[in-house]
Tab-separated table of N, CA and C in Angstrom:
chain	number	residue	atom	x	y	z
A	9	MET	N	15.891	-26.115	-21.508
A	9	MET	CA	16.666	-25.334	-22.370
A	9	MET	C	16.171	-25.389	-23.794
A	10	LEU	N	16.332	-24.319	-24.483
A	10	LEU	CA	15.853	-24.315	-25.831
A	10	LEU	C	16.719	-25.200	-26.711
A	11	ASN	N	16.097	-26.250	-27.316
A	11	ASN	CA	17.048	-27.196	-28.154
A	11	ASN	C	16.725	-26.816	-29.559
A	12	VAL	N	17.719	-26.397	-30.380
A	12	VAL	CA	17.648	-25.957	-31.696
A	12	VAL	C	18.076	-27.060	-32.731
A	13	THR	N	18.236	-28.307	-32.265
A	13	THR	CA	18.816	-29.302	-33.237
A	13	THR	C	17.655	-30.022	-34.036
A	14	GLY	N	16.378	-29.878	-33.639
A	14	GLY	CA	15.285	-30.238	-34.329
A	14	GLY	C	14.535	-29.255	-35.048
A	15	SER	N	13.532	-29.557	-35.869
A	15	SER	CA	12.890	-28.569	-36.585
A	15	SER	C	12.019	-27.804	-35.642
A	16	ASP	N	11.405	-28.429	-34.591
A	16	ASP	CA	10.604	-27.705	-33.580
A	16	ASP	C	11.515	-26.714	-32.880
A	17	GLY	N	12.686	-27.125	-32.533
A	17	GLY	CA	13.724	-26.300	-31.827
A	17	GLY	C	14.072	-25.049	-32.652
A	18	ALA	N	14.232	-25.289	-33.892
A	18	ALA	CA	14.587	-24.172	-34.748
A	18	ALA	C	13.442	-23.291	-34.994
A	19	GLU	N	12.299	-23.722	-34.974
A	19	GLU	CA	11.050	-22.865	-35.083
A	19	GLU	C	11.110	-22.065	-33.752
A	20	SER	N	11.148	-22.626	-32.734
A	20	SER	CA	11.114	-21.953	-31.465
A	20	SER	C	12.228	-20.945	-31.403
A	21	ALA	N	13.507	-21.294	-31.778
A	21	ALA	CA	14.538	-20.292	-31.691
A	21	ALA	C	14.123	-19.106	-32.719
A	22	ALA	N	13.706	-19.329	-33.827
A	22	ALA	CA	13.285	-18.314	-34.776
A	22	ALA	C	12.227	-17.382	-34.194
A	23	LEU	N	11.266	-17.985	-33.587
A	23	LEU	CA	10.170	-17.334	-32.874
A	23	LEU	C	10.749	-16.364	-31.811
A	24	LEU	N	11.604	-16.990	-30.863
A	24	LEU	CA	12.157	-16.124	-29.833
A	24	LEU	C	13.039	-14.900	-30.481
A	25	LEU	N	13.795	-15.102	-31.415
A	25	LEU	CA	14.627	-14.120	-32.056
A	25	LEU	C	13.749	-13.030	-32.868
A	26	THR	N	12.799	-13.446	-33.514
A	26	THR	CA	11.975	-12.403	-34.262
A	26	THR	C	11.120	-11.666	-33.232
A	27	THR	N	10.619	-12.327	-32.166
A	27	THR	CA	9.855	-11.535	-31.117
A	27	THR	C	10.689	-10.632	-30.440
A	28	MET	N	12.000	-10.998	-30.126
A	28	MET	CA	12.846	-10.016	-29.442
A	28	MET	C	13.206	-8.828	-30.334
A	29	HIS	N	13.370	-9.058	-31.709
A	29	HIS	CA	13.608	-8.068	-32.515
A	29	HIS	C	12.407	-7.052	-32.638
A	30	ARG	N	11.304	-7.632	-32.751
A	30	ARG	CA	10.112	-6.756	-32.832
A	30	ARG	C	9.960	-5.940	-31.394
A	31	LEU	N	10.073	-6.556	-30.363
A	31	LEU	CA	10.036	-5.872	-29.051
A	31	LEU	C	11.204	-4.827	-28.744
A	32	HIS	N	12.332	-5.105	-29.380
A	32	HIS	CA	13.385	-4.146	-29.310
A	32	HIS	C	13.027	-2.907	-30.153
A	33	LYS	N	12.446	-3.096	-31.195
A	33	LYS	CA	11.999	-1.962	-32.076
A	33	LYS	C	10.875	-1.156	-31.418
A	34	GLN	N	9.954	-1.821	-30.800
A	34	GLN	CA	8.877	-1.123	-30.187
A	34	GLN	C	9.508	-0.428	-28.935
A	35	LEU	N	10.408	-0.944	-28.086
A	35	LEU	CA	10.942	-0.202	-26.954
A	35	LEU	C	11.898	0.881	-27.543
A	36	ASN	N	12.538	0.614	-28.572
A	36	ASN	CA	13.513	1.750	-29.105
A	36	ASN	C	12.607	2.907	-29.601
A	37	ASP	N	11.518	2.668	-30.238
A	37	ASP	CA	10.690	3.674	-30.660
A	37	ASP	C	10.177	4.633	-29.548
A	38	PHE	N	9.694	3.830	-28.500
A	38	PHE	CA	9.302	4.560	-27.200
A	38	PHE	C	10.441	5.493	-26.622
A	39	ALA	N	11.497	4.791	-26.487
A	39	ALA	CA	12.735	5.408	-25.817
A	39	ALA	C	13.176	6.597	-26.610
A	40	SER	N	13.190	6.481	-27.956
A	40	SER	CA	13.573	7.575	-28.826
A	40	SER	C	12.603	8.754	-28.711
A	41	ARG	N	11.321	8.478	-28.619
A	41	ARG	CA	10.298	9.553	-28.373
A	41	ARG	C	10.526	10.189	-27.083
A	42	LEU	N	10.839	9.427	-25.989
A	42	LEU	CA	11.048	9.899	-24.746
A	42	LEU	C	12.304	10.911	-24.745
A	43	TYR	N	13.369	10.460	-25.410
A	43	TYR	CA	14.590	11.185	-25.409
A	43	TYR	C	14.410	12.529	-26.201
A	44	ALA	N	13.516	12.505	-27.131
A	44	ALA	CA	13.225	13.770	-27.968
A	44	ALA	C	12.340	14.698	-27.193
A	45	ALA	N	11.479	14.101	-26.293
A	45	ALA	CA	10.497	14.900	-25.613
A	45	ALA	C	11.111	15.628	-24.349
A	46	TYR	N	12.104	15.036	-23.805
A	46	TYR	CA	12.760	15.625	-22.548
A	46	TYR	C	14.100	16.187	-22.740
A	47	ASP	N	14.488	17.248	-22.035
A	47	ASP	CA	15.852	17.704	-22.092
A	47	ASP	C	16.672	17.113	-21.094
A	48	PHE	N	17.487	16.108	-21.466
A	48	PHE	CA	18.243	15.344	-20.521
A	48	PHE	C	19.567	16.111	-20.294
A	49	GLY	N	19.841	17.167	-20.897
A	49	GLY	CA	21.025	17.946	-20.827
A	49	GLY	C	22.035	17.665	-21.801
A	50	ASP	N	23.199	18.634	-21.735
A	50	ASP	CA	24.276	18.393	-22.552
A	50	ASP	C	25.089	17.115	-22.273
A	51	GLY	N	25.572	16.509	-23.266
A	51	GLY	CA	26.405	15.319	-23.121
A	51	GLY	C	25.477	14.112	-22.878
A	52	SER	N	24.090	14.234	-23.001
A	52	SER	CA	23.271	13.003	-22.579
A	52	SER	C	23.269	12.139	-23.846
A	53	GLY	N	22.784	10.871	-23.646
A	53	GLY	CA	22.672	10.057	-24.817
A	53	GLY	C	21.786	8.828	-24.551
A	54	LEU	N	21.266	8.249	-25.483
A	54	LEU	CA	20.332	7.061	-25.487
A	54	LEU	C	21.169	6.001	-26.125
A	55	VAL	N	21.382	4.833	-25.406
A	55	VAL	CA	22.068	3.614	-25.887
A	55	VAL	C	21.222	2.480	-25.891
A	56	PRO	N	20.686	2.080	-27.029
A	56	PRO	CA	19.757	0.873	-27.146
A	56	PRO	C	20.735	-0.301	-27.363
A	57	ALA	N	20.335	-1.536	-26.866
A	57	ALA	CA	21.168	-2.676	-26.927
A	57	ALA	C	20.275	-3.846	-26.734
A	58	ILE	N	20.831	-5.005	-27.452
A	58	ILE	CA	20.238	-6.338	-27.193
A	58	ILE	C	21.379	-7.141	-26.611
A	59	LEU	N	21.298	-7.639	-25.396
A	59	LEU	CA	22.451	-8.345	-24.771
A	59	LEU	C	22.049	-9.909	-24.776
A	60	ILE	N	23.030	-10.670	-25.038
A	60	ILE	CA	22.907	-12.160	-25.043
A	60	ILE	C	24.039	-12.556	-24.092
A	61	GLU	N	23.561	-13.170	-22.952
A	61	GLU	CA	24.488	-13.685	-21.944
A	61	GLU	C	24.261	-15.235	-21.637
A	62	MET	N	25.283	-15.898	-21.422
A	62	MET	CA	25.170	-17.252	-20.743
A	62	MET	C	25.213	-17.243	-19.280
A	63	HIS	N	24.163	-17.808	-18.606
A	63	HIS	CA	24.220	-17.940	-17.186
A	63	HIS	C	24.156	-19.407	-16.828
A	64	PRO	N	24.481	-19.845	-15.708
A	64	PRO	CA	24.434	-21.243	-15.387
A	64	PRO	C	23.035	-21.883	-15.524
A	65	ALA	N	21.981	-21.190	-15.431
A	65	ALA	CA	20.705	-21.692	-15.665
A	65	ALA	C	20.403	-21.859	-17.206
A	66	GLY	N	20.851	-20.960	-18.036
A	66	GLY	CA	20.713	-21.008	-19.495
A	66	GLY	C	20.805	-19.590	-20.026
A	67	PRO	N	20.660	-19.523	-21.420
A	67	PRO	CA	20.855	-18.336	-22.043
A	67	PRO	C	19.815	-17.174	-21.808
A	68	GLU	N	20.318	-15.965	-21.654
A	68	GLU	CA	19.429	-14.760	-21.463
A	68	GLU	C	19.519	-13.886	-22.696
A	69	LEU	N	18.433	-13.365	-23.103
A	69	LEU	CA	18.215	-12.288	-24.133
A	69	LEU	C	17.565	-11.148	-23.484
A	70	ARG	N	18.232	-10.057	-23.579
A	70	ARG	CA	17.786	-8.860	-22.801
A	70	ARG	C	17.721	-7.597	-23.675
A	71	LEU	N	16.747	-6.897	-23.789
A	71	LEU	CA	16.650	-5.554	-24.414
A	71	LEU	C	16.894	-4.473	-23.316
A	72	ARG	N	17.791	-3.604	-23.668
A	72	ARG	CA	18.175	-2.530	-22.717
A	72	ARG	C	18.318	-1.197	-23.394
A	73	HIS	N	17.504	-0.264	-22.826
A	73	HIS	CA	17.644	1.043	-23.444
A	73	HIS	C	18.037	2.098	-22.296
A	74	ARG	N	19.365	2.559	-22.481
A	74	ARG	CA	19.846	3.392	-21.271
A	74	ARG	C	19.980	4.899	-21.697
A	75	PHE	N	19.527	5.646	-20.851
A	75	PHE	CA	19.578	7.202	-21.000
A	75	PHE	C	20.737	7.493	-20.153
A	76	GLY	N	21.744	8.073	-20.652
A	76	GLY	CA	22.952	8.571	-19.813
A	76	GLY	C	22.864	9.998	-19.737
A	77	PHE	N	23.070	10.581	-18.572
A	77	PHE	CA	23.023	12.014	-18.390
A	77	PHE	C	23.893	12.427	-17.128
A	78	PHE	N	24.260	13.825	-17.068
A	78	PHE	CA	25.057	14.224	-16.079
A	78	PHE	C	24.319	15.177	-15.108
A	79	ALA	N	24.601	15.177	-13.811
A	79	ALA	CA	24.127	16.167	-12.985
A	79	ALA	C	24.948	17.523	-13.227
A	80	GLU	N	24.212	18.616	-12.868
A	80	GLU	CA	25.003	19.893	-13.162
A	80	GLU	C	26.234	19.936	-12.379
A	81	GLY	N	27.369	20.227	-13.089
A	81	GLY	CA	28.677	20.352	-12.432
A	81	GLY	C	29.351	18.897	-12.027
A	82	ASP	N	28.733	17.898	-12.498
A	82	ASP	CA	29.260	16.654	-12.172
A	82	ASP	C	29.747	15.872	-13.299
A	83	SER	N	30.856	15.167	-13.213
A	83	SER	CA	31.461	14.472	-14.367
A	83	SER	C	31.094	13.020	-14.456
A	84	ASP	N	30.327	12.591	-13.373
A	84	ASP	CA	29.871	11.204	-13.379
A	84	ASP	C	28.593	11.025	-14.031
A	85	VAL	N	28.324	9.835	-14.813
A	85	VAL	CA	27.095	9.715	-15.552
A	85	VAL	C	26.127	8.979	-14.644
A	86	SER	N	24.884	9.488	-14.640
A	86	SER	CA	23.749	8.827	-14.095
A	86	SER	C	22.943	8.152	-15.287
A	87	GLU	N	22.194	7.200	-14.817
A	87	GLU	CA	21.568	6.374	-16.024
A	87	GLU	C	20.030	6.125	-15.580
A	88	LEU	N	19.268	6.225	-16.537
A	88	LEU	CA	17.824	5.699	-16.523
A	88	LEU	C	17.748	4.577	-17.474
A	89	ARG	N	17.365	3.375	-16.900
A	89	ARG	CA	17.368	2.121	-17.748
A	89	ARG	C	16.030	1.452	-17.842
A	90	PHE	N	15.658	1.208	-19.144
A	90	PHE	CA	14.382	0.414	-19.367
A	90	PHE	C	14.899	-0.934	-19.857
A	91	SER	N	14.491	-2.049	-19.255
A	91	SER	CA	15.072	-3.353	-19.800
A	91	SER	C	13.985	-4.478	-19.655
A	92	ALA	N	14.025	-5.365	-20.524
A	92	ALA	CA	13.158	-6.589	-20.576
A	92	ALA	C	13.792	-7.629	-21.169
A	93	GLY	N	13.649	-8.989	-20.711
A	93	GLY	CA	14.413	-10.105	-21.203
A	93	GLY	C	13.780	-11.374	-20.913
A	94	ALA	N	14.295	-12.421	-21.422
A	94	ALA	CA	13.955	-13.773	-21.161
A	94	ALA	C	15.188	-14.660	-20.917
A	95	THR	N	15.110	-15.563	-20.084
A	95	THR	CA	16.061	-16.507	-19.789
A	95	THR	C	15.382	-17.916	-20.020
A	96	ILE	N	16.068	-18.690	-20.856
A	96	ILE	CA	15.605	-19.999	-21.156
A	96	ILE	C	16.333	-21.060	-20.353
A	97	THR	N	15.546	-21.716	-19.450
A	97	THR	CA	16.244	-22.764	-18.533
A	97	THR	C	15.580	-24.000	-18.770
A	98	SER	N	16.145	-25.170	-18.230
A	98	SER	CA	15.412	-26.425	-18.292
A	98	SER	C	14.270	-26.498	-17.537
A	99	ALA	N	14.111	-25.735	-16.518
A	99	ALA	CA	12.865	-25.632	-15.694
A	99	ALA	C	11.786	-24.901	-16.297
A	100	GLY	N	11.998	-24.144	-17.344
A	100	GLY	CA	11.046	-23.251	-17.986
A	100	GLY	C	11.734	-21.796	-18.187
A	101	SER	N	11.001	-21.075	-18.970
A	101	SER	CA	11.514	-19.726	-19.230
A	101	SER	C	11.163	-18.794	-18.064
A	102	ILE	N	12.066	-17.693	-17.994
A	102	ILE	CA	11.861	-16.741	-17.060
A	102	ILE	C	11.784	-15.351	-17.799
A	103	VAL	N	10.835	-14.573	-17.592
A	103	VAL	CA	10.739	-13.216	-18.118
A	103	VAL	C	10.905	-12.156	-16.994
A	104	GLU	N	11.689	-11.058	-17.392
A	104	GLU	CA	11.769	-10.052	-16.348
A	104	GLU	C	11.914	-8.654	-17.120
A	105	ALA	N	11.147	-7.655	-16.452
A	105	ALA	CA	11.132	-6.270	-16.973
A	105	ALA	C	11.516	-5.318	-15.789
A	106	MET	N	12.242	-4.213	-16.150
A	106	MET	CA	12.583	-3.348	-15.098
A	106	MET	C	12.770	-1.938	-15.555
A	107	VAL	N	12.404	-1.058	-14.857
A	107	VAL	CA	12.830	0.423	-15.116
A	107	VAL	C	13.627	0.859	-13.808
A	108	ASP	N	14.827	1.226	-13.934
A	108	ASP	CA	15.539	1.651	-12.674
A	108	ASP	C	16.423	2.888	-13.151
A	109	VAL	N	16.875	3.450	-12.110
A	109	VAL	CA	17.634	4.632	-12.204
A	109	VAL	C	18.871	4.558	-11.188
A	110	ASP	N	20.017	4.969	-11.744
A	110	ASP	CA	21.255	5.006	-11.065
A	110	ASP	C	21.690	6.455	-10.972
A	111	LEU	N	21.535	7.130	-9.913
A	111	LEU	CA	21.932	8.638	-9.814
A	111	LEU	C	23.129	8.651	-8.976
A	112	GLU	N	23.922	9.540	-9.514
A	112	GLU	CA	25.089	9.960	-8.796
A	112	GLU	C	24.923	10.918	-7.829
A	113	ARG	N	23.882	11.846	-8.013
A	113	ARG	CA	23.455	12.845	-7.048
A	113	ARG	C	21.909	12.811	-7.013
A	114	PRO	N	21.370	13.422	-5.940
A	114	PRO	CA	19.878	13.391	-5.942
A	114	PRO	C	19.209	14.106	-7.032
A	115	ARG	N	18.112	13.720	-7.571
A	115	ARG	CA	17.496	14.265	-8.746
A	115	ARG	C	16.042	14.003	-8.597
A	116	GLY	N	15.141	15.077	-8.829
A	116	GLY	CA	13.658	14.953	-8.742
A	116	GLY	C	13.316	14.416	-7.476
A	117	GLU	N	12.507	13.369	-7.581
A	117	GLU	CA	11.942	12.840	-6.158
A	117	GLU	C	12.895	11.771	-5.641
A	118	PHE	N	14.061	11.570	-6.096
A	118	PHE	CA	14.972	10.487	-5.773
A	118	PHE	C	16.301	10.902	-5.152
A	119	ASP	N	16.722	10.174	-4.143
A	119	ASP	CA	18.160	10.477	-3.615
A	119	ASP	C	19.176	9.741	-4.351
A	120	SER	N	20.443	9.995	-4.251
A	120	SER	CA	21.447	9.437	-5.090
A	120	SER	C	21.400	7.836	-4.871
A	121	GLY	N	21.886	6.995	-5.792
A	121	GLY	CA	21.897	5.656	-5.575
A	121	GLY	C	21.007	4.880	-6.667
A	122	VAL	N	20.853	3.733	-6.607
A	122	VAL	CA	19.956	2.824	-7.455
A	122	VAL	C	18.615	2.731	-6.916
A	123	HIS	N	17.608	2.970	-7.794
A	123	HIS	CA	16.216	2.915	-7.431
A	123	HIS	C	15.326	2.154	-8.510
A	124	ALA	N	14.780	1.175	-8.035
A	124	ALA	CA	13.766	0.372	-9.057
A	124	ALA	C	12.558	1.025	-9.054
A	125	LEU	N	12.038	1.553	-10.310
A	125	LEU	CA	10.815	2.274	-10.383
A	125	LEU	C	9.696	1.200	-10.813
A	126	TYR	N	10.117	0.128	-11.441
A	126	TYR	CA	9.202	-0.912	-11.937
A	126	TYR	C	10.102	-2.273	-11.949
A	127	PHE	N	9.432	-3.356	-11.451
A	127	PHE	CA	10.175	-4.604	-11.634
A	127	PHE	C	9.017	-5.785	-11.601
A	128	GLU	N	9.179	-6.575	-12.471
A	128	GLU	CA	8.284	-7.735	-12.581
A	128	GLU	C	9.064	-8.917	-13.132
A	129	ARG	N	8.904	-10.069	-12.454
A	129	ARG	CA	9.584	-11.333	-12.894
A	129	ARG	C	8.588	-12.376	-12.838
A	130	ILE	N	8.627	-13.212	-13.756
A	130	ILE	CA	7.684	-14.447	-13.815
A	130	ILE	C	8.559	-15.728	-14.312
A	131	ASP	N	8.564	-16.753	-13.563
A	131	ASP	CA	9.272	-17.952	-13.728
A	131	ASP	C	8.460	-19.032	-14.188
A	132	GLN	N	9.204	-20.129	-14.728
A	132	GLN	CA	8.663	-21.484	-15.065
A	132	GLN	C	7.499	-21.418	-16.029
A	133	LEU	N	7.884	-20.660	-17.053
A	133	LEU	CA	6.897	-20.520	-18.165
A	133	LEU	C	7.354	-21.215	-19.374
A	134	SER	N	6.342	-21.744	-20.207
A	134	SER	CA	6.694	-22.348	-21.518
A	134	SER	C	7.133	-21.164	-22.357
A	135	LEU	N	7.931	-21.459	-23.384
A	135	LEU	CA	8.466	-20.539	-24.257
A	135	LEU	C	7.295	-19.621	-24.795
A	136	MET	N	6.211	-20.157	-25.189
A	136	MET	CA	5.175	-19.349	-25.769
A	136	MET	C	4.548	-18.475	-24.737
A	137	ASP	N	4.347	-18.895	-23.542
A	137	ASP	CA	3.923	-18.011	-22.471
A	137	ASP	C	4.802	-16.970	-22.099
A	138	ALA	N	6.113	-17.332	-22.122
A	138	ALA	CA	7.270	-16.407	-21.774
A	138	ALA	C	7.113	-15.232	-22.735
A	139	LEU	N	7.044	-15.603	-24.153
A	139	LEU	CA	7.038	-14.476	-25.051
A	139	LEU	C	5.736	-13.628	-25.055
A	140	SER	N	4.597	-14.285	-24.710
A	140	SER	CA	3.437	-13.500	-24.398
A	140	SER	C	3.556	-12.602	-23.254
A	141	HIS	N	4.132	-12.985	-22.142
A	141	HIS	CA	4.265	-12.101	-21.070
A	141	HIS	C	5.275	-11.108	-21.298
A	142	LEU	N	6.431	-11.427	-22.042
A	142	LEU	CA	7.418	-10.519	-22.362
A	142	LEU	C	6.750	-9.298	-23.261
A	143	GLU	N	5.870	-9.648	-24.199
A	143	GLU	CA	5.246	-8.595	-24.914
A	143	GLU	C	4.399	-7.747	-23.995
A	144	GLU	N	3.663	-8.274	-23.003
A	144	GLU	CA	2.879	-7.423	-22.029
A	144	GLU	C	3.862	-6.553	-21.246
A	145	GLN	N	4.951	-7.097	-20.847
A	145	GLN	CA	5.881	-6.369	-20.059
A	145	GLN	C	6.491	-5.158	-20.863
A	146	VAL	N	6.863	-5.307	-22.164
A	146	VAL	CA	7.372	-4.255	-22.907
A	146	VAL	C	6.229	-3.152	-23.162
A	147	THR	N	4.999	-3.653	-23.370
A	147	THR	CA	3.986	-2.768	-23.529
A	147	THR	C	3.754	-1.867	-22.198
A	148	THR	N	3.930	-2.529	-21.043
A	148	THR	CA	3.861	-1.695	-19.740
A	148	THR	C	4.995	-0.771	-19.779
A	149	LEU	N	6.227	-1.297	-20.127
A	149	LEU	CA	7.483	-0.231	-20.133
A	149	LEU	C	7.088	0.977	-20.926
A	150	CYS	N	6.393	0.748	-22.059
A	150	CYS	CA	6.104	1.706	-23.008
A	150	CYS	C	4.939	2.702	-22.614
A	151	THR	N	4.451	2.545	-21.425
A	151	THR	CA	3.428	3.410	-20.795
A	151	THR	C	4.064	4.356	-19.813
A	152	MET	N	5.394	4.206	-19.548
A	152	MET	CA	6.025	4.887	-18.415
A	152	MET	C	6.735	6.077	-18.965
A	153	GLY	N	5.924	6.964	-19.789
A	153	GLY	CA	6.522	8.189	-20.350
A	153	GLY	C	6.612	9.229	-19.364
A	154	ALA	N	6.167	9.147	-18.127
A	154	ALA	CA	6.397	10.294	-17.161
A	154	ALA	C	7.649	10.065	-16.161
A	155	VAL	N	8.226	8.985	-16.404
A	155	VAL	CA	9.484	8.668	-15.590
A	155	VAL	C	10.527	9.936	-15.632
A	156	PRO	N	10.831	10.511	-16.783
A	156	PRO	CA	11.811	11.627	-16.881
A	156	PRO	C	11.279	12.807	-15.878
A	157	SER	N	10.013	13.083	-15.971
A	157	SER	CA	9.578	14.216	-15.147
A	157	SER	C	9.644	13.938	-13.707
A	158	ARG	N	9.579	12.671	-13.343
A	158	ARG	CA	9.798	12.288	-11.851
A	158	ARG	C	11.206	12.533	-11.467
A	159	LEU	N	12.090	12.396	-12.410
A	159	LEU	CA	13.581	12.815	-12.249
A	159	LEU	C	13.887	14.285	-12.383
A	160	GLY	N	12.789	15.128	-12.602
A	160	GLY	CA	13.002	16.538	-12.564
A	160	GLY	C	13.440	17.064	-13.999
A	161	PHE	N	13.317	16.264	-15.059
A	161	PHE	CA	13.619	16.677	-16.471
A	161	PHE	C	12.447	17.439	-17.035
A	162	ASP	N	12.752	18.506	-17.575
A	162	ASP	CA	11.829	19.334	-18.388
A	162	ASP	C	11.617	18.870	-19.753
A	163	THR	N	10.332	19.079	-20.228
A	163	THR	CA	9.971	18.787	-21.568
A	163	THR	C	10.613	19.824	-22.522
A	164	ARG	N	10.841	19.369	-23.718
A	164	ARG	CA	11.348	20.466	-24.688
A	164	ARG	C	10.253	21.221	-25.234
């Protein structure tokens, strides 16, 4: 687990937080361009977030950008989610990135339900390796600009 009581721990914590901030901005810029490029419909929205959760294994920091949209004539919200994060454990860091969609009704090439379009998880990394892999994962997420068209959204 990340120990921030000493100077090395404080430097590690600062590196983790500044990296997460930079990656959040990178993913937010991508998601904002995607939201502007596609017509997600009336009442749609983009919600960026940085989540911090405590798990039994250790703390998790996760970037999540959710596109909320409605199927025609439906009042239930469907979501397209881009996320990446790191969990710091005593056995090493875990990084995970995902693009998934939760559809209330069939849309594009997908039936209703939850579908993982991309998933990568790497375990037992040093903090430095975890941050490096997390940067690669966010870069990969930012190449997935065609996902809305797979869901049947038109460009503006």
